[in-house]
Amino acid sequence: MSIRHGLLALLEPGARYGSRLRTEFQARTGGTWPLNIGQVYTTLGRLERDGLVAQDGVDEAGRVLYALTEAGRAELRAWFTRPVQRASPPRDELAIKLVMAVGAAGVDVREVVGAQRRHVAEALHGYVRQRAEALARAHEHPDEMARLLVLEQLVFHTEAESRWLDICEARLLRLTQAP
């Protein structure tokens, strides 16, 4: 998740202070990716250093406001037009766990897969329920559309993990039954 670009996008309509950016980021992502206020201010500091945002005075409560610079607007437009690269996939804890469990003394990999499958089923059920709720509210609350998109991505990723676990289990079964 590009916090850097997410904050630029939230600044596009106008100047904001840090905690408002945090609140808007979490609202826009449906609370899926909690954001630490320290991350917000550290990122704003880097964006300011890089000339993409500038301090724009203070609000009535004395909070420092940040605004996009022209360079920030150009970077935001460029980000929206660039595809997300898939060159180096992120490390996946589950994949690492399964490959380490294969051949590990005293570990039944099928039990590891089974525990994960139960967790995935629960997560999928929760995401599908949240998606239905967001879909029901999307027409009356525009922010629900953004949340709905995040939930769709979570549903698809969870379904893909479930299918991958099916394949892992089938391979493990074949390998343990081979002569």
C-alpha positions in Angstrom: 0.0 0.0 0.0 1.4 3.3 -1.0 0.8 5.6 2.0 2.8 8.2 0.2 0.5 8.3 -2.8 -2.6 7.8 -0.8 -1.9 10.9 1.2 -1.2 12.8 -2.0 -4.6 11.7 -3.3 -6.3 12.9 -0.1 -4.6 16.3 -0.4 -5.7 16.8 -4.0 -9.1 18.5 -3.0 -7.3 20.9 -0.6 -5.1 21.3 2.4 -5.5 19.0 5.3 -3.8 18.4 8.7 -2.3 15.1 9.7 -5.0 13.5 11.8 -7.6 14.4 9.3 -5.6 12.6 6.6 -5.3 9.6 8.8 -9.1 9.6 9.4 -9.9 10.0 5.7 -7.4 7.3 4.7 -8.9 4.8 7.1 -12.5 5.8 6.0 -11.6 5.5 2.3 -10.1 2.1 2.8 -12.9 0.9 5.0 -10.6 0.6 8.0 -8.8 -2.3 6.3 -5.4 -0.8 6.6 -5.1 1.1 9.9 -2.7 4.0 9.7 -0.5 5.1 12.6 -0.5 8.8 13.1 3.3 8.6 13.3 3.3 7.1 9.8 1.2 10.0 8.5 3.6 12.7 9.9 6.7 10.8 8.8 5.3 10.4 5.3 4.3 14.1 5.2 7.8 15.1 6.3 9.3 13.0 3.4 6.7 14.4 0.9 7.7 17.9 2.1 11.4 17.1 1.8 10.8 15.8 -1.8 8.9 19.0 -2.7 5.5 17.2 -3.2 3.7 18.9 -0.4 4.2 22.2 1.5 2.9 23.5 4.8 0.0 25.8 4.1 -0.6 27.6 7.4 -2.6 26.4 10.3 -6.3 25.9 10.9 -8.3 27.6 13.7 -7.2 24.9 16.1 -3.5 25.6 15.4 -3.0 22.4 13.4 -0.5 22.6 10.6 -2.1 22.2 7.2 -0.4 20.5 4.2 -1.2 21.1 0.6 0.0 19.6 -2.7 2.6 21.5 -4.7 2.5 21.4 -8.5 5.2 18.7 -8.3 2.9 16.8 -6.0 0.0 17.1 -8.4 2.2 15.8 -11.3 3.4 12.9 -9.2 -0.2 12.0 -8.3 -1.3 12.1 -11.9 1.7 9.9 -12.9 0.9 7.4 -10.1 -2.7 7.0 -11.3 -1.5 6.3 -14.9 1.3 3.8 -13.9 0.4 0.1 -13.5 1.4 -1.5 -10.2 4.4 -3.6 -10.9 4.3 -7.3 -10.2 8.1 -7.9 -10.7 8.9 -8.9 -7.2 6.0 -10.4 -5.2 5.9 -9.6 -1.5 7.0 -12.2 1.0 4.0 -14.2 2.0 4.0 -15.6 5.6 1.7 -18.5 4.7 3.9 -19.6 1.8 7.0 -19.4 4.0 5.2 -21.4 6.8 4.1 -24.2 4.4 7.5 -24.6 2.7 9.2 -24.7 6.1 6.7 -27.2 7.4 7.4 -29.6 4.6 9.9 -32.0 6.0 10.1 -30.3 9.4 10.3 -32.9 12.2 7.0 -33.3 14.1 4.9 -31.1 11.8 2.0 -32.4 9.9 1.7 -30.0 7.0 -1.9 -31.1 6.4 -2.8 -29.9 9.9 -1.1 -26.6 9.1 -3.2 -26.4 5.8 -6.3 -27.3 7.7 -5.9 -24.6 10.4 -5.3 -22.0 7.7 -8.3 -23.3 5.7 -10.6 -22.7 8.7 -9.2 -19.3 9.2 -9.6 -18.4 5.5 -13.2 -19.6 5.6 -14.0 -17.4 8.6 -12.3 -14.4 6.9 -14.1 -15.0 3.7 -17.4 -15.2 5.4 -16.7 -11.9 7.2 -15.6 -10.1 4.0 -18.6 -11.3 2.1 -20.9 -10.1 4.9 -19.2 -6.7 5.0 -19.3 -6.5 1.2 -23.1 -7.0 1.2 -23.5 -4.3 3.9 -21.3 -1.9 1.9 -23.2 -2.7 -1.3 -26.5 -1.9 0.4 -25.2 1.5 1.6 -23.2 2.4 -1.6 -26.1 4.4 -3.2 -26.6 6.6 -0.1 -23.0 7.0 1.0 -20.4 7.7 -1.8 -17.5 6.6 0.5 -19.0 3.1 0.6 -18.0 2.6 -3.0 -14.3 2.9 -2.1 -14.8 0.5 0.8 -16.7 -1.8 -1.5 -13.7 -1.9 -3.9 -11.4 -2.8 -1.0 -13.7 -5.5 0.2 -14.0 -7.0 -3.3 -10.2 -7.2 -3.4 -10.1 -8.9 0.0 -12.8 -11.4 -1.1 -10.8 -12.3 -4.3 -7.5 -12.6 -2.5 -9.1 -14.8 0.1 -10.8 -17.0 -2.5 -7.4 -17.3 -4.3 -5.7 -18.4 -1.0 -8.4 -21.0 -0.5 -7.9 -22.4 -4.0 -4.1 -22.4 -3.4 -4.6 -24.3 -0.2 -6.7 -26.9 -2.1 -3.8 -27.4 -4.5 -1.3 -27.7 -1.7 -3.4 -30.2 0.1 -3.9 -32.3 -3.1 -0.2 -32.3 -3.8 0.7 -33.2 -0.2 -1.9 -36.1 -0.3 -0.4 -37.4 -3.6 3.2 -37.2 -2.3 2.3 -39.0 1.0 0.5 -41.7 -0.8 3.1 -42.3 -3.6 4.8 -45.7 -3.5 
